[in-house]
mmCIF file of C-alpha atoms in Angstrom:
data_model
loop_
_atom_site.group_PDB
_atom_site.id
_atom_site.type_symbol
_atom_site.label_atom_id
_atom_site.label_comp_id
_atom_site.label_asym_id
_atom_site.label_seq_id
_atom_site.Cartn_x
_atom_site.Cartn_y
_atom_site.Cartn_z
ATOM 1 C CA UNK A 1 -0.911 -13.082 -9.475
ATOM 2 C CA UNK A 2 -3.622 -15.301 -7.777
ATOM 3 C CA UNK A 3 -7.077 -14.111 -6.635
ATOM 4 C CA UNK A 4 -8.979 -15.640 -3.680
ATOM 5 C CA UNK A 5 -12.463 -16.355 -5.259
ATOM 6 C CA UNK A 6 -14.307 -17.353 -2.319
ATOM 7 C CA UNK A 7 -11.778 -20.127 -1.120
ATOM 8 C CA UNK A 8 -10.441 -21.197 -4.585
ATOM 9 C CA UNK A 9 -7.583 -19.508 -6.497
ATOM 10 C CA UNK A 10 -7.771 -17.733 -9.732
ATOM 11 C CA UNK A 11 -4.522 -17.428 -11.732
ATOM 12 C CA UNK A 12 -4.164 -14.075 -13.602
ATOM 13 C CA UNK A 13 -1.387 -12.666 -15.914
ATOM 14 C CA UNK A 14 0.366 -9.295 -14.954
ATOM 15 C CA UNK A 15 0.940 -7.213 -17.905
ATOM 16 C CA UNK A 16 3.444 -8.047 -20.286
ATOM 17 C CA UNK A 17 5.483 -4.771 -19.381
ATOM 18 C CA UNK A 18 5.562 -5.852 -15.659
ATOM 19 C CA UNK A 19 7.524 -9.350 -16.444
ATOM 20 C CA UNK A 20 10.486 -7.609 -18.675
ATOM 21 C CA UNK A 21 12.567 -8.118 -15.400
ATOM 22 C CA UNK A 22 12.490 -9.709 -12.108
ATOM 23 C CA UNK A 23 10.689 -8.154 -9.413
ATOM 24 C CA UNK A 24 11.658 -7.915 -5.785
ATOM 25 C CA UNK A 25 9.769 -5.519 -3.309
ATOM 26 C CA UNK A 26 6.156 -5.275 -3.923
ATOM 27 C CA UNK A 27 3.917 -3.006 -2.575
ATOM 28 C CA UNK A 28 0.147 -2.638 -2.197
ATOM 29 C CA UNK A 29 -1.337 0.357 -1.479
ATOM 30 C CA UNK A 30 -4.044 3.178 -2.901
ATOM 31 C CA UNK A 31 -1.406 5.294 -4.543
ATOM 32 C CA UNK A 32 -3.977 7.325 -6.692
ATOM 33 C CA UNK A 33 -6.243 7.386 -3.660
ATOM 34 C CA UNK A 34 -9.604 6.670 -5.616
ATOM 35 C CA UNK A 35 -10.734 3.842 -2.942
ATOM 36 C CA UNK A 36 -9.016 0.793 -4.879
ATOM 37 C CA UNK A 37 -5.703 -1.175 -3.866
ATOM 38 C CA UNK A 38 -2.940 -0.741 -6.394
ATOM 39 C CA UNK A 39 0.463 -2.359 -6.845
ATOM 40 C CA UNK A 40 3.968 -1.226 -6.858
ATOM 41 C CA UNK A 41 6.620 -3.535 -8.059
ATOM 42 C CA UNK A 42 10.688 -3.024 -7.460
ATOM 43 C CA UNK A 43 12.540 -4.499 -10.446
ATOM 44 C CA UNK A 44 15.949 -5.583 -12.085
ATOM 45 C CA UNK A 45 18.488 -7.938 -11.003
ATOM 46 C CA UNK A 46 22.154 -6.615 -11.947
ATOM 47 C CA UNK A 47 24.116 -9.423 -10.010
ATOM 48 C CA UNK A 48 24.103 -12.129 -12.738
ATOM 49 C CA UNK A 49 26.766 -14.789 -12.959
ATOM 50 C CA UNK A 50 29.586 -14.305 -15.604
ATOM 51 C CA UNK A 51 28.279 -14.688 -19.121
ATOM 52 C CA UNK A 52 24.781 -13.995 -18.344
ATOM 53 C CA UNK A 53 23.382 -10.646 -19.132
ATOM 54 C CA UNK A 54 21.908 -8.412 -16.409
ATOM 55 C CA UNK A 55 18.100 -8.235 -16.070
ATOM 56 C CA UNK A 56 17.812 -4.502 -16.418
ATOM 57 C CA UNK A 57 14.677 -4.087 -18.518
ATOM 58 C CA UNK A 58 12.592 -2.675 -15.924
ATOM 59 C CA UNK A 59 11.906 0.755 -14.179
ATOM 60 C CA UNK A 60 9.487 -0.451 -11.429
ATOM 61 C CA UNK A 61 6.055 -0.663 -12.513
ATOM 62 C CA UNK A 62 2.977 0.887 -10.775
ATOM 63 C CA UNK A 63 -0.375 -0.902 -11.678
ATOM 64 C CA UNK A 64 -3.596 0.584 -10.758
ATOM 65 C CA UNK A 65 -6.279 -1.760 -9.312
ATOM 66 C CA UNK A 66 -9.849 -1.245 -10.595
ATOM 67 C CA UNK A 67 -11.041 -2.964 -7.159
ATOM 68 C CA UNK A 68 -12.092 -5.902 -9.037
ATOM 69 C CA UNK A 69 -8.753 -7.775 -9.205
ATOM 70 C CA UNK A 70 -7.999 -6.042 -12.647
ATOM 71 C CA UNK A 71 -4.285 -4.231 -12.796
ATOM 72 C CA UNK A 72 -3.519 -1.711 -15.575
ATOM 73 C CA UNK A 73 0.445 -0.606 -15.910
ATOM 74 C CA UNK A 74 1.279 2.940 -16.479
ATOM 75 C CA UNK A 75 4.485 4.152 -17.520
ATOM 76 C CA UNK A 76 6.831 6.203 -15.789
ATOM 77 C CA UNK A 77 5.863 9.653 -17.466
ATOM 78 C CA UNK A 78 2.249 9.192 -15.863
ATOM 79 C CA UNK A 79 3.354 7.943 -12.396
ATOM 80 C CA UNK A 80 6.621 9.959 -11.936
ATOM 81 C CA UNK A 81 8.398 6.651 -10.876
ATOM 82 C CA UNK A 82 11.275 5.552 -12.676
ATOM 83 C CA UNK A 83 14.387 3.333 -10.930
ATOM 84 C CA UNK A 84 16.953 2.282 -13.408
ATOM 85 C CA UNK A 85 19.407 0.561 -10.739
ATOM 86 C CA UNK A 86 19.478 -2.787 -9.109
ATOM 87 C CA UNK A 87 15.921 -2.453 -7.004
ATOM 88 C CA UNK A 88 15.286 -4.530 -3.990
ATOM 89 C CA UNK A 89 12.928 -3.275 -1.046
ATOM 90 C CA UNK A 90 10.083 -0.694 -1.256
ATOM 91 C CA UNK A 91 7.932 0.512 1.121
ATOM 92 C CA UNK A 92 4.931 3.326 1.851
ATOM 93 C CA UNK A 93 4.669 5.694 4.316
ATOM 94 C CA UNK A 94 3.010 9.153 4.428
ATOM 95 C CA UNK A 95 6.352 10.765 5.530
ATOM 96 C CA UNK A 96 5.872 14.230 4.961
ATOM 97 C CA UNK A 97 2.178 13.915 6.711
ATOM 98 C CA UNK A 98 0.402 15.462 3.800
ATOM 99 C CA UNK A 99 -2.312 12.670 3.342
ATOM 100 C CA UNK A 100 -0.694 11.152 0.482
ATOM 101 C CA UNK A 101 1.536 7.857 0.099
ATOM 102 C CA UNK A 102 5.048 8.295 -0.395
ATOM 103 C CA UNK A 103 7.176 5.514 -2.090
ATOM 104 C CA UNK A 104 10.627 4.577 -1.022
ATOM 105 C CA UNK A 105 12.755 2.148 -3.051
ATOM 106 C CA UNK A 106 15.822 0.600 -2.131
ATOM 107 C CA UNK A 107 18.879 -0.014 -4.653
ATOM 108 C CA UNK A 108 21.514 -2.433 -4.290
ATOM 109 C CA UNK A 109 24.853 -0.893 -3.989
ATOM 110 C CA UNK A 110 23.295 2.670 -4.512
ATOM 111 C CA UNK A 111 21.257 5.302 -2.770
ATOM 112 C CA UNK A 112 17.476 4.809 -1.716
ATOM 113 C CA UNK A 113 15.094 6.937 -3.760
ATOM 114 C CA UNK A 114 12.237 8.393 -2.421
ATOM 115 C CA UNK A 115 8.836 9.551 -4.278
ATOM 116 C CA UNK A 116 6.669 11.775 -2.792
ATOM 117 C CA UNK A 117 2.812 11.183 -3.512
ATOM 118 C CA UNK A 118 1.066 13.705 -5.128
ATOM 119 C CA UNK A 119 -2.728 12.421 -5.821
ATOM 120 C CA UNK A 120 -5.369 14.746 -5.377
ATOM 121 C CA UNK A 121 -7.730 14.953 -3.423
ATOM 122 C CA UNK A 122 -5.750 13.473 -0.291
ATOM 123 C CA UNK A 123 -6.887 10.820 1.827
ATOM 124 C CA UNK A 124 -7.550 9.923 5.357
ATOM 125 C CA UNK A 125 -4.980 9.084 7.424
ATOM 126 C CA UNK A 126 -5.619 6.723 10.375
ATOM 127 C CA UNK A 127 -3.216 6.389 13.287
ATOM 128 C CA UNK A 128 -4.054 3.331 15.594
ATOM 129 C CA UNK A 129 -3.172 3.298 18.768
ATOM 130 C CA UNK A 130 -2.850 -0.073 20.816
ATOM 131 C CA UNK A 131 -2.217 -1.366 24.365
ATOM 132 C CA UNK A 132 1.003 -1.058 26.518
ATOM 133 C CA UNK A 133 2.692 -4.213 25.239
ATOM 134 C CA UNK A 134 1.821 -3.145 21.708
ATOM 135 C CA UNK A 135 1.507 0.539 21.312
ATOM 136 C CA UNK A 136 1.875 0.285 17.714
ATOM 137 C CA UNK A 137 -0.857 -2.077 17.161
ATOM 138 C CA UNK A 138 1.210 -4.542 15.237
ATOM 139 C CA UNK A 139 -1.677 -7.220 13.788
ATOM 140 C CA UNK A 140 -4.460 -5.020 13.638
ATOM 141 C CA UNK A 141 -6.439 -4.800 10.629
ATOM 142 C CA UNK A 142 -8.784 -1.809 9.893
ATOM 143 C CA UNK A 143 -11.036 -0.721 7.024
ATOM 144 C CA UNK A 144 -12.999 2.392 6.171
ATOM 145 C CA UNK A 145 -16.601 1.811 6.245
ATOM 146 C CA UNK A 146 -19.654 3.686 3.801
ATOM 147 C CA UNK A 147 -23.077 3.802 3.569
ATOM 148 C CA UNK A 148 -23.003 1.220 1.028
ATOM 149 C CA UNK A 149 -20.302 -1.353 1.916
ATOM 150 C CA UNK A 150 -16.755 -1.570 3.131
ATOM 151 C CA UNK A 151 -13.368 -0.150 1.724
ATOM 152 C CA UNK A 152 -9.932 -2.415 1.246
ATOM 153 C CA UNK A 153 -8.683 -4.003 4.325
ATOM 154 C CA UNK A 154 -5.295 -3.235 5.674
ATOM 155 C CA UNK A 155 -3.138 -4.713 8.493
ATOM 156 C CA UNK A 156 -0.764 -2.759 10.667
ATOM 157 C CA UNK A 157 2.639 -5.147 9.920
ATOM 158 C CA UNK A 158 6.015 -5.189 11.595
ATOM 159 C CA UNK A 159 7.497 -6.294 8.478
ATOM 160 C CA UNK A 160 5.928 -5.549 4.789
ATOM 161 C CA UNK A 161 8.373 -7.014 2.090
ATOM 162 C CA UNK A 162 11.914 -7.659 1.123
ATOM 163 C CA UNK A 163 14.120 -6.222 3.576
ATOM 164 C CA UNK A 164 11.216 -3.414 4.064
ATOM 165 C CA UNK A 165 8.745 -2.107 6.294
ATOM 166 C CA UNK A 166 5.726 0.176 5.393
ATOM 167 C CA UNK A 167 4.679 2.912 7.744
ATOM 168 C CA UNK A 168 1.905 2.345 10.431
ATOM 169 C CA UNK A 169 -0.160 5.409 10.107
ATOM 170 C CA UNK A 170 -2.723 4.264 7.172
ATOM 171 C CA UNK A 171 -3.711 6.607 4.159
ATOM 172 C CA UNK A 172 -7.035 5.570 2.725
ATOM 173 C CA UNK A 173 -8.539 6.737 -0.461
ATOM 174 C CA UNK A 174 -12.110 7.743 -0.355
ATOM 175 C CA UNK A 175 -14.687 6.845 -2.838
ATOM 176 C CA UNK A 176 -17.526 8.525 -0.915
ATOM 177 C CA UNK A 177 -18.093 10.114 2.634
ATOM 178 C CA UNK A 178 -16.809 7.545 5.304
ATOM 179 C CA UNK A 179 -19.210 6.793 8.185
ATOM 180 C CA UNK A 180 -16.218 5.346 10.362
ATOM 181 C CA UNK A 181 -13.443 2.694 10.851
ATOM 182 C CA UNK A 182 -13.878 -0.832 11.689
ATOM 183 C CA UNK A 183 -10.774 -2.296 13.557
ATOM 184 C CA UNK A 184 -10.316 -5.753 14.729
ATOM 185 C CA UNK A 185 -7.525 -5.395 17.172
ATOM 186 C CA UNK A 186 -4.463 -8.111 18.155
ATOM 187 C CA UNK A 187 -6.109 -10.838 20.118
ATOM 188 C CA UNK A 188 -9.765 -10.317 18.078
ATOM 189 C CA UNK A 189 -11.327 -7.334 19.848
ATOM 190 C CA UNK A 190 -13.790 -5.687 17.328
ATOM 191 C CA UNK A 191 -14.499 -1.894 17.554
ATOM 192 C CA UNK A 192 -16.106 0.652 15.150
ATOM 193 C CA UNK A 193 -15.162 4.230 15.472
ATOM 194 C CA UNK A 194 -17.277 6.731 13.651
ATOM 195 C CA UNK A 195 -15.408 9.648 11.724
ATOM 196 C CA UNK A 196 -16.179 12.865 10.745
ATOM 197 C CA UNK A 197 -16.978 12.983 6.744
ATOM 198 C CA UNK A 198 -14.717 16.227 6.584
ATOM 199 C CA UNK A 199 -11.896 14.653 8.784
ATOM 200 C CA UNK A 200 -8.613 13.696 7.105
ATOM 201 C CA UNK A 201 -6.673 12.819 9.926
ATOM 202 C CA UNK A 202 -7.530 10.751 13.126
ATOM 203 C CA UNK A 203 -5.926 8.711 15.852
ATOM 204 C CA UNK A 204 -8.078 5.822 17.277
ATOM 205 C CA UNK A 205 -7.109 4.154 20.549
ATOM 206 C CA UNK A 206 -7.707 0.655 21.406
ATOM 207 C CA UNK A 207 -10.886 0.287 23.697
ATOM 208 C CA UNK A 208 -12.213 3.898 22.768
ATOM 209 C CA UNK A 209 -14.772 2.709 20.270
ATOM 210 C CA UNK A 210 -17.742 1.003 20.187
ATOM 211 C CA UNK A 211 -17.955 -2.952 20.039
#
């Protein structure tokens, strides 16, 4: 992993267990909803040439972030995620709309596996509504604003990984009561939307915030 440190990149090795098998789909999301970003990596490669052993030592790795660039891998017993097949694409979405990230992992020649999030407490769901030509606000970036600073930056994307697309509705873990959400819409317009600290599901429309 390479961390951008004020314009220069710092190399940091991933935990050894993460490197036991090739990784394809990579997802960045706050899976434990603690306000810092985590990483999931789909693993394995079974379509090796004749005479070469399969790369099947992975089960999919969830790595929890510390907010400073450090990542700690946790086992399947703790994460609840175990993918033994030829995993490829991976994506997150809050498909059951309960304020938690859910994870979908595609497998080569097998069914898609879906893991429902069970983090507690729940996060803040943010649904952006853009203009007529881009109602899904693809290209917008947003982050939660606190009294003492800002949370991680997210971007609404039309594609987010290996044959995958994350959900447009963002789920933010909260480290404190939020003051609002700062958005940069496609085209560069900046707006700030105040959010009730007790709200956990908001819809924010372009042109309705504070410049």
